[in-house]
Amino acid sequence: MDGLRTVQMAAPMKQYRDAMKEMVASDLVDIMLMSLSSAEALVQEGIFENSNITPAVRLNDATDIWGYRGASYREKPSIAFNTAKIESALKYSRLGLYSITFYNDLDKDLKTLMPIPNFESQSVIQKWTTS
């Protein structure tokens, strides 16, 4: 229809996880970065056993993923927030990613950095950085 956007649906989770399994089986990657829920599912399936691939967990996300209909979050600088508890992530991986985005704007960039000390103290308490 003229004037209407085409809505593209996200792929089913099974499709994403099947693609991850294929990448691990190909042995073409060194690290498989996943959400905590995917790490839990794939580690429990044993896909990393007898593999040189290191499972890794994404420990945070940003508000730019909030893309529901009518939302305007993607029009503004994203703000990071924790999405995985370190103690849960440690059950499936010894490697985690804490992602930040800089905007070349001092106030916004400082706001982006504010959660890091809390994250670091949690990671040390959970022995993420010492194991």
Short mmCIF file of N, CA and C in Angstrom, two decimals:
data_model
loop_
_atom_site.label_atom_id
_atom_site.label_comp_id
_atom_site.label_asym_id
_atom_site.label_seq_id
_atom_site.Cartn_x
_atom_site.Cartn_y
_atom_site.Cartn_z
N MET A 1 0.84 -1.18 0.00
CA MET A 1 0.00 0.00 0.00
C MET A 1 0.89 1.24 0.00
N ASP A 2 0.45 2.23 -0.71
CA ASP A 2 1.21 3.46 -0.82
C ASP A 2 1.16 4.22 0.51
N GLY A 3 2.33 4.68 0.97
CA GLY A 3 2.39 5.47 2.19
C GLY A 3 2.54 4.66 3.47
N LEU A 4 2.48 3.35 3.39
CA LEU A 4 2.64 2.52 4.58
C LEU A 4 3.99 1.83 4.55
N ARG A 5 4.62 1.71 5.70
CA ARG A 5 5.88 1.01 5.78
C ARG A 5 5.65 -0.49 5.79
N THR A 6 6.59 -1.21 5.25
CA THR A 6 6.55 -2.66 5.35
C THR A 6 7.15 -3.04 6.69
N VAL A 7 6.45 -3.84 7.45
CA VAL A 7 6.94 -4.28 8.75
C VAL A 7 7.65 -5.60 8.57
N GLN A 8 8.91 -5.63 8.97
CA GLN A 8 9.69 -6.86 8.87
C GLN A 8 9.73 -7.51 10.25
N MET A 9 9.30 -8.73 10.31
CA MET A 9 9.27 -9.45 11.57
C MET A 9 10.64 -10.03 11.87
N ALA A 10 10.97 -10.11 13.14
CA ALA A 10 12.23 -10.74 13.54
C ALA A 10 12.16 -12.23 13.25
N ALA A 11 13.31 -12.80 12.94
CA ALA A 11 13.37 -14.24 12.69
C ALA A 11 13.10 -14.98 14.00
N PRO A 12 12.56 -16.19 13.92
CA PRO A 12 12.34 -16.98 15.13
C PRO A 12 13.68 -17.30 15.81
N MET A 13 13.65 -17.41 17.13
CA MET A 13 14.88 -17.68 17.89
C MET A 13 15.58 -18.93 17.40
N LYS A 14 14.83 -19.95 17.04
CA LYS A 14 15.43 -21.19 16.54
C LYS A 14 16.31 -20.92 15.33
N GLN A 15 15.87 -20.03 14.46
CA GLN A 15 16.66 -19.71 13.27
C GLN A 15 18.00 -19.06 13.65
N TYR A 16 17.98 -18.15 14.62
CA TYR A 16 19.21 -17.53 15.09
C TYR A 16 20.15 -18.57 15.70
N ARG A 17 19.59 -19.42 16.55
CA ARG A 17 20.42 -20.41 17.23
C ARG A 17 20.95 -21.46 16.26
N ASP A 18 20.17 -21.83 15.26
CA ASP A 18 20.66 -22.76 14.23
C ASP A 18 21.84 -22.14 13.48
N ALA A 19 21.76 -20.84 13.20
CA ALA A 19 22.87 -20.15 12.53
C ALA A 19 24.12 -20.14 13.41
N MET A 20 23.94 -19.96 14.72
CA MET A 20 25.07 -20.00 15.65
C MET A 20 25.70 -21.39 15.66
N LYS A 21 24.86 -22.42 15.66
CA LYS A 21 25.37 -23.80 15.63
C LYS A 21 26.19 -24.04 14.37
N GLU A 22 25.71 -23.54 13.24
CA GLU A 22 26.44 -23.70 11.98
C GLU A 22 27.80 -23.00 12.04
N MET A 23 27.83 -21.80 12.62
CA MET A 23 29.10 -21.07 12.73
C MET A 23 30.09 -21.81 13.62
N VAL A 24 29.61 -22.34 14.74
CA VAL A 24 30.49 -23.10 15.64
C VAL A 24 30.99 -24.35 14.93
N ALA A 25 30.11 -25.06 14.25
CA ALA A 25 30.50 -26.28 13.53
C ALA A 25 31.50 -25.99 12.42
N SER A 26 31.43 -24.80 11.82
CA SER A 26 32.34 -24.44 10.73
C SER A 26 33.76 -24.22 11.22
N ASP A 27 33.92 -23.92 12.50
CA ASP A 27 35.22 -23.63 13.11
C ASP A 27 35.89 -22.41 12.47
N LEU A 28 35.10 -21.51 11.92
CA LEU A 28 35.63 -20.31 11.27
C LEU A 28 35.66 -19.09 12.20
N VAL A 29 35.11 -19.23 13.39
CA VAL A 29 35.12 -18.13 14.35
C VAL A 29 35.88 -18.56 15.59
N ASP A 30 36.39 -17.60 16.33
CA ASP A 30 37.09 -17.90 17.58
C ASP A 30 36.18 -17.76 18.79
N ILE A 31 35.24 -16.82 18.69
CA ILE A 31 34.34 -16.50 19.79
C ILE A 31 32.92 -16.43 19.26
N MET A 32 31.98 -16.99 20.01
CA MET A 32 30.56 -16.88 19.66
C MET A 32 29.90 -16.00 20.72
N LEU A 33 29.59 -14.75 20.34
CA LEU A 33 28.94 -13.81 21.25
C LEU A 33 27.44 -14.01 21.17
N MET A 34 26.82 -14.23 22.34
CA MET A 34 25.40 -14.57 22.39
C MET A 34 24.72 -13.84 23.53
N SER A 35 23.40 -13.81 23.47
CA SER A 35 22.62 -13.38 24.62
C SER A 35 22.77 -14.47 25.69
N LEU A 36 22.45 -14.13 26.91
CA LEU A 36 22.52 -15.12 27.98
C LEU A 36 21.60 -16.30 27.71
N SER A 37 20.40 -16.04 27.20
CA SER A 37 19.46 -17.14 26.95
C SER A 37 19.98 -18.08 25.86
N SER A 38 20.61 -17.53 24.82
CA SER A 38 21.18 -18.39 23.77
C SER A 38 22.38 -19.16 24.29
N ALA A 39 23.21 -18.51 25.10
CA ALA A 39 24.37 -19.20 25.68
C ALA A 39 23.90 -20.37 26.54
N GLU A 40 22.89 -20.13 27.35
CA GLU A 40 22.35 -21.20 28.19
C GLU A 40 21.88 -22.37 27.33
N ALA A 41 21.09 -22.08 26.31
CA ALA A 41 20.54 -23.15 25.46
C ALA A 41 21.64 -23.90 24.72
N LEU A 42 22.58 -23.19 24.12
CA LEU A 42 23.60 -23.85 23.29
C LEU A 42 24.66 -24.56 24.12
N VAL A 43 25.02 -24.01 25.27
CA VAL A 43 25.97 -24.71 26.15
C VAL A 43 25.33 -25.99 26.67
N GLN A 44 24.06 -25.92 27.06
CA GLN A 44 23.37 -27.12 27.54
C GLN A 44 23.23 -28.18 26.45
N GLU A 45 23.13 -27.74 25.19
CA GLU A 45 23.10 -28.69 24.07
C GLU A 45 24.47 -29.30 23.80
N GLY A 46 25.50 -28.70 24.36
CA GLY A 46 26.85 -29.25 24.21
C GLY A 46 27.56 -28.86 22.92
N ILE A 47 27.12 -27.77 22.26
CA ILE A 47 27.76 -27.45 20.98
C ILE A 47 29.20 -26.96 21.12
N PHE A 48 29.60 -26.56 22.31
CA PHE A 48 30.97 -26.08 22.50
C PHE A 48 31.92 -27.17 22.98
N GLU A 49 31.37 -28.34 23.32
CA GLU A 49 32.22 -29.45 23.72
C GLU A 49 33.03 -29.91 22.51
N ASN A 50 34.29 -30.23 22.72
CA ASN A 50 35.18 -30.65 21.63
C ASN A 50 35.28 -29.58 20.55
N SER A 51 35.19 -28.32 20.95
CA SER A 51 35.27 -27.20 20.02
C SER A 51 36.32 -26.22 20.51
N ASN A 52 36.96 -25.54 19.59
CA ASN A 52 37.92 -24.49 19.96
C ASN A 52 37.24 -23.13 20.10
N ILE A 53 35.93 -23.09 19.89
CA ILE A 53 35.19 -21.83 19.94
C ILE A 53 34.89 -21.47 21.40
N THR A 54 35.15 -20.21 21.77
CA THR A 54 34.88 -19.73 23.11
C THR A 54 33.49 -19.10 23.16
N PRO A 55 32.60 -19.61 24.02
CA PRO A 55 31.30 -18.95 24.17
C PRO A 55 31.46 -17.64 24.95
N ALA A 56 30.78 -16.61 24.52
CA ALA A 56 30.81 -15.31 25.20
C ALA A 56 29.38 -14.80 25.35
N VAL A 57 29.15 -14.04 26.41
CA VAL A 57 27.81 -13.54 26.72
C VAL A 57 27.80 -12.02 26.64
N ARG A 58 26.79 -11.49 25.99
CA ARG A 58 26.59 -10.04 25.97
C ARG A 58 25.96 -9.67 27.31
N LEU A 59 26.63 -8.80 28.06
CA LEU A 59 26.20 -8.49 29.42
C LEU A 59 25.31 -7.26 29.51
N ASN A 60 25.24 -6.50 28.44
CA ASN A 60 24.36 -5.32 28.48
C ASN A 60 23.80 -5.05 27.09
N ASP A 61 22.83 -4.19 27.04
CA ASP A 61 22.25 -3.73 25.78
C ASP A 61 22.08 -2.23 25.90
N ALA A 62 21.47 -1.64 24.90
CA ALA A 62 21.24 -0.20 24.91
C ALA A 62 19.81 0.07 24.45
N THR A 63 19.34 1.24 24.80
CA THR A 63 17.95 1.58 24.52
C THR A 63 17.61 1.63 23.04
N ASP A 64 18.62 1.62 22.17
CA ASP A 64 18.31 1.64 20.73
C ASP A 64 17.68 0.34 20.25
N ILE A 65 17.65 -0.70 21.09
CA ILE A 65 16.97 -1.94 20.70
C ILE A 65 15.47 -1.86 20.94
N TRP A 66 15.03 -0.82 21.63
CA TRP A 66 13.61 -0.66 21.91
C TRP A 66 12.93 -0.08 20.68
N GLY A 67 12.67 -0.92 19.69
CA GLY A 67 12.15 -0.45 18.42
C GLY A 67 10.71 -0.81 18.16
N TYR A 68 9.90 -0.83 19.18
CA TYR A 68 8.50 -1.20 18.96
C TYR A 68 7.77 -0.09 18.19
N ARG A 69 6.66 -0.43 17.62
CA ARG A 69 5.89 0.50 16.78
C ARG A 69 5.58 1.80 17.52
N GLY A 70 5.90 2.90 16.89
CA GLY A 70 5.62 4.20 17.47
C GLY A 70 6.72 4.73 18.37
N ALA A 71 7.70 3.90 18.71
CA ALA A 71 8.78 4.33 19.60
C ALA A 71 9.75 5.24 18.86
N SER A 72 10.34 6.17 19.59
CA SER A 72 11.31 7.08 18.99
C SER A 72 12.70 6.93 19.62
N TYR A 73 12.93 5.83 20.33
CA TYR A 73 14.21 5.63 21.01
C TYR A 73 15.39 5.66 20.05
N ARG A 74 15.22 5.15 18.86
CA ARG A 74 16.33 5.09 17.90
C ARG A 74 16.72 6.46 17.37
N GLU A 75 15.91 7.46 17.60
CA GLU A 75 16.22 8.82 17.15
C GLU A 75 17.10 9.56 18.15
N LYS A 76 17.32 8.98 19.31
CA LYS A 76 18.08 9.61 20.38
C LYS A 76 19.30 8.76 20.70
N PRO A 77 20.33 9.36 21.30
CA PRO A 77 21.49 8.56 21.71
C PRO A 77 21.06 7.44 22.65
N SER A 78 21.63 6.28 22.44
CA SER A 78 21.26 5.13 23.28
C SER A 78 21.91 5.22 24.64
N ILE A 79 21.29 4.59 25.61
CA ILE A 79 21.81 4.49 26.97
C ILE A 79 21.92 3.01 27.29
N ALA A 80 23.08 2.62 27.79
CA ALA A 80 23.32 1.21 28.12
C ALA A 80 22.56 0.82 29.39
N PHE A 81 22.17 -0.44 29.44
CA PHE A 81 21.57 -0.99 30.65
C PHE A 81 21.93 -2.47 30.73
N ASN A 82 22.02 -2.98 31.96
CA ASN A 82 22.39 -4.38 32.16
C ASN A 82 21.25 -5.28 31.72
N THR A 83 21.61 -6.37 31.03
CA THR A 83 20.60 -7.34 30.61
C THR A 83 20.88 -8.73 31.14
N ALA A 84 22.07 -8.94 31.67
CA ALA A 84 22.42 -10.27 32.18
C ALA A 84 23.08 -10.13 33.54
N LYS A 85 22.70 -10.96 34.47
CA LYS A 85 23.37 -10.98 35.76
C LYS A 85 24.67 -11.77 35.62
N ILE A 86 25.73 -11.22 36.16
CA ILE A 86 27.04 -11.86 36.01
C ILE A 86 27.03 -13.27 36.57
N GLU A 87 26.40 -13.47 37.72
CA GLU A 87 26.40 -14.82 38.31
C GLU A 87 25.71 -15.83 37.41
N SER A 88 24.72 -15.38 36.65
CA SER A 88 24.05 -16.28 35.70
C SER A 88 24.94 -16.53 34.48
N ALA A 89 25.58 -15.48 33.98
CA ALA A 89 26.44 -15.61 32.80
C ALA A 89 27.62 -16.53 33.07
N LEU A 90 28.16 -16.49 34.28
CA LEU A 90 29.31 -17.32 34.62
C LEU A 90 29.02 -18.82 34.53
N LYS A 91 27.77 -19.20 34.58
CA LYS A 91 27.41 -20.62 34.45
C LYS A 91 27.68 -21.14 33.05
N TYR A 92 27.72 -20.22 32.06
CA TYR A 92 27.80 -20.65 30.66
C TYR A 92 29.00 -20.09 29.91
N SER A 93 29.70 -19.13 30.49
CA SER A 93 30.81 -18.51 29.79
C SER A 93 31.76 -17.85 30.77
N ARG A 94 33.04 -17.82 30.41
CA ARG A 94 34.04 -17.11 31.19
C ARG A 94 34.42 -15.81 30.50
N LEU A 95 33.68 -15.45 29.44
CA LEU A 95 33.98 -14.24 28.68
C LEU A 95 32.69 -13.47 28.46
N GLY A 96 32.72 -12.17 28.77
CA GLY A 96 31.53 -11.35 28.59
C GLY A 96 31.87 -10.03 27.92
N LEU A 97 30.92 -9.47 27.22
CA LEU A 97 31.08 -8.18 26.56
C LEU A 97 30.19 -7.15 27.24
N TYR A 98 30.80 -6.05 27.64
CA TYR A 98 30.06 -4.89 28.11
C TYR A 98 30.28 -3.81 27.07
N SER A 99 29.26 -3.48 26.33
CA SER A 99 29.37 -2.60 25.17
C SER A 99 28.97 -1.17 25.52
N ILE A 100 29.73 -0.20 24.98
CA ILE A 100 29.37 1.20 25.13
C ILE A 100 29.49 1.90 23.78
N THR A 101 28.73 2.96 23.61
CA THR A 101 28.76 3.76 22.38
C THR A 101 29.05 5.20 22.75
N PHE A 102 30.01 5.80 22.06
CA PHE A 102 30.33 7.21 22.28
C PHE A 102 29.74 8.07 21.18
N TYR A 103 29.40 9.32 21.52
CA TYR A 103 28.70 10.22 20.60
C TYR A 103 29.46 11.51 20.31
N ASN A 104 30.67 11.65 20.85
CA ASN A 104 31.44 12.88 20.70
C ASN A 104 30.67 14.06 21.32
N ASP A 105 29.96 13.76 22.40
CA ASP A 105 29.21 14.75 23.17
C ASP A 105 29.52 14.46 24.63
N LEU A 106 30.23 15.37 25.28
CA LEU A 106 30.74 15.13 26.63
C LEU A 106 29.66 14.68 27.60
N ASP A 107 28.54 15.37 27.66
CA ASP A 107 27.48 15.01 28.61
C ASP A 107 26.92 13.62 28.33
N LYS A 108 26.65 13.33 27.06
CA LYS A 108 26.10 12.02 26.70
C LYS A 108 27.12 10.92 26.95
N ASP A 109 28.38 11.19 26.61
CA ASP A 109 29.41 10.17 26.79
C ASP A 109 29.67 9.88 28.27
N LEU A 110 29.64 10.91 29.10
CA LEU A 110 29.79 10.68 30.54
C LEU A 110 28.63 9.86 31.09
N LYS A 111 27.43 10.14 30.62
CA LYS A 111 26.26 9.36 31.04
C LYS A 111 26.42 7.89 30.63
N THR A 112 27.00 7.66 29.46
CA THR A 112 27.24 6.30 28.99
C THR A 112 28.23 5.57 29.90
N LEU A 113 29.20 6.30 30.43
CA LEU A 113 30.23 5.69 31.27
C LEU A 113 29.79 5.45 32.72
N MET A 114 28.75 6.11 33.17
CA MET A 114 28.35 6.05 34.58
C MET A 114 28.09 4.64 35.12
N PRO A 115 27.48 3.72 34.38
CA PRO A 115 27.23 2.39 34.95
C PRO A 115 28.47 1.50 35.08
N ILE A 116 29.58 1.88 34.46
CA ILE A 116 30.74 0.98 34.43
C ILE A 116 31.32 0.67 35.80
N PRO A 117 31.53 1.64 36.71
CA PRO A 117 32.09 1.27 38.02
C PRO A 117 31.24 0.23 38.76
N ASN A 118 29.92 0.35 38.69
CA ASN A 118 29.04 -0.63 39.33
C ASN A 118 29.22 -2.00 38.68
N PHE A 119 29.30 -2.02 37.35
CA PHE A 119 29.51 -3.26 36.64
C PHE A 119 30.85 -3.89 37.02
N GLU A 120 31.90 -3.08 37.08
CA GLU A 120 33.22 -3.60 37.44
C GLU A 120 33.22 -4.19 38.84
N SER A 121 32.59 -3.51 39.79
CA SER A 121 32.58 -4.03 41.16
C SER A 121 31.80 -5.34 41.22
N GLN A 122 30.72 -5.46 40.46
CA GLN A 122 29.97 -6.72 40.42
C GLN A 122 30.82 -7.82 39.81
N SER A 123 31.58 -7.50 38.76
CA SER A 123 32.37 -8.53 38.09
C SER A 123 33.49 -9.04 38.99
N VAL A 124 34.09 -8.15 39.77
CA VAL A 124 35.14 -8.59 40.68
C VAL A 124 34.53 -9.44 41.79
N ILE A 125 33.40 -9.01 42.32
CA ILE A 125 32.72 -9.78 43.37
C ILE A 125 32.40 -11.18 42.85
N GLN A 126 31.97 -11.28 41.61
CA GLN A 126 31.61 -12.57 41.03
C GLN A 126 32.82 -13.31 40.45
N LYS A 127 34.01 -12.73 40.59
CA LYS A 127 35.26 -13.35 40.13
C LYS A 127 35.31 -13.49 38.61
N TRP A 128 34.58 -12.64 37.90
CA TRP A 128 34.63 -12.68 36.44
C TRP A 128 36.03 -12.34 35.96
N THR A 129 36.60 -11.28 36.53
CA THR A 129 37.89 -10.80 36.05
C THR A 129 39.07 -11.54 36.67
N THR A 130 38.83 -12.36 37.69
CA THR A 130 39.95 -13.03 38.35
C THR A 130 40.04 -14.51 38.02
N SER A 131 39.11 -15.02 37.25
CA SER A 131 39.13 -16.45 36.93
C SER A 131 39.87 -16.71 35.64
#
